[in-house]
């Protein structure tokens, strides 16, 4: 099976702009989670989607949003970009997501730089 | 609140020696504890995990132990090799029925030849 894929891999934006990142989970996986990775804050949970519904959300402002499509592909959107949004954005998928102890498989990430 | 603390932040060992990384978690309801390895510029990769009903798990040179009473778990790497050099993250899931990993801050492990 192909692994988790993310597009684009690299992105440069300026403050105030918005950005949309895409994640395609492993075929058959229905749960997609998003994480932000920065040197200072480490890996932080953004949100999780299952069956097109957001099931859980981390402590990020409303500028961060997401959605999931019927084929389980997911997008996240960041509006009104700030310098501090520069980070590696990782998505991870798991088969069902019904049990918290399912293994999550990570994509390669999208590196976002905000100037 | 939900918190996972990881120590040390950096670790340097001689090739062939053992390395130990420790994590503590705050929520006693946590039931799943994966460890991820992230090489420079690459995605985190699961290397081993343990569930709350198990005290220890081994996979070749890697082992993880869990002490539920003390709320801590540890990663043990024996006979370290240069390719073990990477950043290691521990994590815990704190919510039932949903996928939410809370990660430790990471340990940068360097294996010196």
Tab-separated table of C-alpha atoms in Angstrom:
chain	number	residue	atom	x	y	z
A	1	UNK	CA	0.000	0.000	0.000
A	2	UNK	CA	1.135	3.517	-0.663
A	3	UNK	CA	1.911	5.546	2.429
A	4	UNK	CA	0.397	8.790	3.608
A	5	UNK	CA	1.032	11.572	1.127
A	6	UNK	CA	0.939	15.320	1.624
A	7	UNK	CA	0.942	18.187	-0.837
A	8	UNK	CA	2.591	20.517	-1.296
A	9	UNK	CA	5.848	19.578	0.370
A	10	UNK	CA	7.086	23.142	0.674
A	11	UNK	CA	5.256	26.435	0.769
A	12	UNK	CA	6.255	30.059	1.236
A	13	UNK	CA	3.590	32.610	2.136
A	14	UNK	CA	3.479	36.123	3.537
A	15	UNK	CA	1.732	37.334	6.651
A	16	UNK	CA	-1.995	37.787	6.258
A	17	UNK	CA	-2.351	35.251	3.473
A	18	UNK	CA	-4.144	31.958	3.814
A	19	UNK	CA	-2.972	28.470	2.940
A	20	UNK	CA	-4.527	25.068	2.279
A	21	UNK	CA	-2.627	21.842	2.832
A	22	UNK	CA	-3.723	18.436	1.622
A	23	UNK	CA	-3.332	14.939	3.037
A	24	UNK	CA	-4.168	11.608	1.434
A	25	UNK	CA	-4.285	8.783	3.965
A	26	UNK	CA	-3.265	5.194	3.436
A	27	UNK	CA	-5.897	3.431	1.367
A	28	UNK	CA	-8.646	2.126	3.648
A	29	UNK	CA	-7.728	4.393	6.559
A	30	UNK	CA	-10.596	6.552	7.728
A	31	UNK	CA	-9.060	8.607	10.520
A	32	UNK	CA	-6.803	11.554	9.710
A	33	UNK	CA	-5.055	13.655	12.333
A	34	UNK	CA	-3.037	16.817	11.871
A	35	UNK	CA	-0.024	17.948	13.891
A	36	UNK	CA	2.165	21.039	13.913
A	37	UNK	CA	5.876	20.545	14.506
A	38	UNK	CA	8.122	23.437	15.528
A	39	UNK	CA	11.535	23.480	17.214
A	40	UNK	CA	10.154	25.321	20.223
A	41	UNK	CA	6.821	23.568	20.795
A	42	UNK	CA	7.562	20.118	19.434
A	43	UNK	CA	4.717	18.096	17.956
A	44	UNK	CA	1.285	19.472	18.802
A	45	UNK	CA	-2.099	18.020	17.936
A	46	UNK	CA	-4.308	20.200	15.758
A	47	UNK	CA	-7.404	18.107	15.046
A	48	UNK	CA	-8.675	14.711	13.975
A	49	UNK	CA	-11.245	13.795	11.361
A	50	UNK	CA	-13.210	10.621	10.939
A	51	UNK	CA	-16.020	10.028	8.455
A	52	UNK	CA	-15.957	13.679	7.414
A	53	UNK	CA	-16.485	14.844	11.000
A	54	UNK	CA	-14.056	16.595	13.297
A	55	UNK	CA	-13.918	14.431	16.404
A	56	UNK	CA	-11.298	16.186	18.442
A	57	UNK	CA	-9.499	19.499	18.410
A	58	UNK	CA	-6.306	20.757	19.988
A	59	UNK	CA	-5.586	24.152	21.483
A	60	UNK	CA	-5.125	26.194	18.347
A	61	UNK	CA	-6.951	29.394	17.354
A	62	UNK	CA	-9.902	29.376	15.013
A	63	UNK	CA	-7.635	30.432	12.139
A	64	UNK	CA	-6.751	26.754	11.883
A	65	UNK	CA	-9.502	24.673	10.355
A	66	UNK	CA	-9.868	21.480	8.435
A	67	UNK	CA	-12.186	19.180	6.636
A	68	UNK	CA	-12.376	15.648	5.382
A	69	UNK	CA	-13.893	14.365	2.185
A	70	UNK	CA	-15.865	11.198	1.541
A	71	UNK	CA	-12.732	9.460	0.229
A	72	UNK	CA	-11.005	10.249	3.580
A	73	UNK	CA	-8.646	12.794	2.046
A	74	UNK	CA	-8.267	15.761	4.340
A	75	UNK	CA	-7.337	19.392	4.010
A	76	UNK	CA	-6.323	21.913	6.603
A	77	UNK	CA	-6.560	25.633	6.169
A	78	UNK	CA	-4.782	28.415	7.980
A	79	UNK	CA	-6.150	31.903	7.480
A	80	UNK	CA	-4.496	35.236	8.226
A	81	UNK	CA	-1.062	33.696	8.476
A	82	UNK	CA	1.311	34.845	11.202
A	83	UNK	CA	5.077	34.468	11.390
A	84	UNK	CA	4.617	31.937	14.190
A	85	UNK	CA	2.704	29.628	11.878
A	86	UNK	CA	5.961	28.686	10.193
A	87	UNK	CA	6.269	24.985	10.915
A	88	UNK	CA	6.209	21.476	9.558
A	89	UNK	CA	2.600	20.317	9.286
A	90	UNK	CA	2.216	16.570	9.543
A	91	UNK	CA	-0.820	14.471	8.972
A	92	UNK	CA	-1.248	10.925	10.186
A	93	UNK	CA	-3.771	8.252	9.338
A	94	UNK	CA	-5.073	5.171	11.091
A	95	UNK	CA	-7.562	2.494	10.029
A	96	UNK	CA	-10.643	3.135	12.085
A	97	UNK	CA	-9.781	5.601	14.763
A	98	UNK	CA	-12.374	4.034	17.042
A	99	UNK	CA	-9.719	2.946	19.477
A	100	UNK	CA	-7.189	5.417	20.714
A	101	UNK	CA	-4.460	2.760	20.650
A	102	UNK	CA	-4.443	2.326	16.882
A	103	UNK	CA	-1.106	3.019	15.243
A	104	UNK	CA	-0.893	6.307	13.396
A	105	UNK	CA	1.197	6.519	10.240
A	106	UNK	CA	2.676	9.875	9.382
A	107	UNK	CA	3.034	11.603	6.053
A	108	UNK	CA	6.231	13.427	5.001
A	109	UNK	CA	4.822	16.784	6.048
A	110	UNK	CA	4.376	20.180	4.452
A	111	UNK	CA	6.985	22.725	5.453
A	112	UNK	CA	5.366	26.156	5.626
A	113	UNK	CA	7.433	29.317	5.836
A	114	UNK	CA	5.633	32.575	6.565
A	115	UNK	CA	7.549	35.750	5.700
B	1	UNK	CA	-3.784	19.539	31.748
B	2	UNK	CA	-2.635	16.808	29.433
B	3	UNK	CA	1.119	16.620	29.493
B	4	UNK	CA	3.946	14.267	28.539
B	5	UNK	CA	7.438	15.073	29.763
B	6	UNK	CA	10.470	13.500	28.143
B	7	UNK	CA	14.075	13.330	29.355
B	8	UNK	CA	16.810	13.858	28.463
B	9	UNK	CA	16.494	16.373	25.638
B	10	UNK	CA	19.860	15.285	24.233
B	11	UNK	CA	21.749	12.046	24.697
B	12	UNK	CA	25.135	11.044	23.384
B	13	UNK	CA	26.394	7.469	23.731
B	14	UNK	CA	29.251	5.413	22.365
B	15	UNK	CA	28.452	2.920	19.656
B	16	UNK	CA	27.636	-0.412	21.234
B	17	UNK	CA	26.450	1.095	24.517
B	18	UNK	CA	22.821	1.305	25.642
B	19	UNK	CA	20.555	4.344	25.561
B	20	UNK	CA	17.558	4.998	27.785
B	21	UNK	CA	14.926	7.690	27.285
B	22	UNK	CA	12.244	8.313	29.890
B	23	UNK	CA	8.769	9.830	29.731
B	24	UNK	CA	6.104	10.629	32.272
B	25	UNK	CA	2.455	11.337	31.598
B	26	UNK	CA	-0.154	13.165	33.602
B	27	UNK	CA	-3.448	11.458	32.784
B	28	UNK	CA	-3.961	8.064	34.397
B	29	UNK	CA	-6.570	7.278	31.705
B	30	UNK	CA	-3.855	7.083	29.044
B	31	UNK	CA	-3.833	3.647	27.497
B	32	UNK	CA	-1.429	3.636	24.558
B	33	UNK	CA	2.203	4.731	24.415
B	34	UNK	CA	4.000	4.766	21.055
B	35	UNK	CA	7.576	5.766	20.361
B	36	UNK	CA	8.511	7.472	17.126
B	37	UNK	CA	11.904	7.967	15.517
B	38	UNK	CA	12.434	10.962	13.297
B	39	UNK	CA	15.548	11.247	11.183
B	40	UNK	CA	16.583	14.622	9.852
B	41	UNK	CA	14.169	15.831	7.205
B	42	UNK	CA	12.003	12.740	7.413
B	43	UNK	CA	8.630	11.804	8.827
B	44	UNK	CA	8.202	10.302	12.299
B	45	UNK	CA	8.250	6.516	12.092
B	46	UNK	CA	6.751	4.243	14.724
B	47	UNK	CA	9.450	2.023	16.204
B	48	UNK	CA	7.628	0.373	19.087
B	49	UNK	CA	4.495	0.839	21.143
B	50	UNK	CA	2.988	-0.517	24.326
B	51	UNK	CA	-0.541	-0.758	25.612
B	52	UNK	CA	-1.581	-0.142	29.167
B	53	UNK	CA	-2.258	-3.811	29.900
B	54	UNK	CA	1.371	-4.754	29.219
B	55	UNK	CA	4.431	-3.958	31.341
B	56	UNK	CA	7.205	-4.564	28.829
B	57	UNK	CA	7.642	-5.177	25.135
B	58	UNK	CA	10.754	-6.047	23.127
B	59	UNK	CA	11.626	-5.932	19.469
B	60	UNK	CA	15.203	-6.961	18.773
B	61	UNK	CA	17.441	-4.197	20.203
B	62	UNK	CA	14.542	-2.020	21.286
B	63	UNK	CA	12.405	-2.412	24.395
B	64	UNK	CA	9.796	-0.311	26.127
B	65	UNK	CA	8.712	-0.580	29.744
B	66	UNK	CA	5.598	0.876	31.322
B	67	UNK	CA	4.912	1.604	34.979
B	68	UNK	CA	1.254	2.578	35.231
B	69	UNK	CA	1.391	3.284	38.957
B	70	UNK	CA	4.198	5.796	38.548
B	71	UNK	CA	2.826	6.956	35.174
B	72	UNK	CA	6.090	6.641	33.343
B	73	UNK	CA	7.433	4.651	30.426
B	74	UNK	CA	10.907	4.240	28.988
B	75	UNK	CA	12.613	3.342	25.739
B	76	UNK	CA	15.709	1.157	25.892
B	77	UNK	CA	18.038	0.714	22.923
B	78	UNK	CA	20.825	-1.822	23.334
B	79	UNK	CA	23.975	-2.293	21.231
B	80	UNK	CA	23.485	1.119	19.656
B	81	UNK	CA	24.565	1.682	16.072
B	82	UNK	CA	25.240	4.895	14.107
B	83	UNK	CA	21.914	4.539	12.294
B	84	UNK	CA	20.138	4.893	15.649
B	85	UNK	CA	21.092	8.577	15.636
B	86	UNK	CA	17.824	10.532	15.352
B	87	UNK	CA	15.238	12.393	17.403
B	88	UNK	CA	12.992	10.099	19.418
B	89	UNK	CA	9.522	11.109	20.569
B	90	UNK	CA	7.374	9.419	23.141
B	91	UNK	CA	3.626	9.933	23.077
B	92	UNK	CA	0.486	9.025	24.939
B	93	UNK	CA	-3.147	8.908	23.932
B	94	UNK	CA	-5.372	10.607	26.423
B	95	UNK	CA	-8.823	10.305	24.922
B	96	UNK	CA	-10.825	7.162	24.318
B	97	UNK	CA	-12.459	6.693	20.944
B	98	UNK	CA	-10.423	9.320	19.168
B	99	UNK	CA	-6.969	9.624	17.802
B	100	UNK	CA	-5.064	12.249	19.727
B	101	UNK	CA	-1.404	11.791	20.524
B	102	UNK	CA	0.263	14.042	23.064
B	103	UNK	CA	3.988	14.052	22.397
B	104	UNK	CA	6.994	14.568	24.594
B	105	UNK	CA	9.463	17.244	23.553
B	106	UNK	CA	11.816	14.771	21.917
B	107	UNK	CA	15.308	13.413	22.611
B	108	UNK	CA	18.123	13.979	20.168
B	109	UNK	CA	20.188	10.782	20.313
B	110	UNK	CA	23.711	10.827	18.909
B	111	UNK	CA	25.704	7.622	18.562
B	112	UNK	CA	29.437	8.285	18.567
B	113	UNK	CA	31.535	5.800	16.558
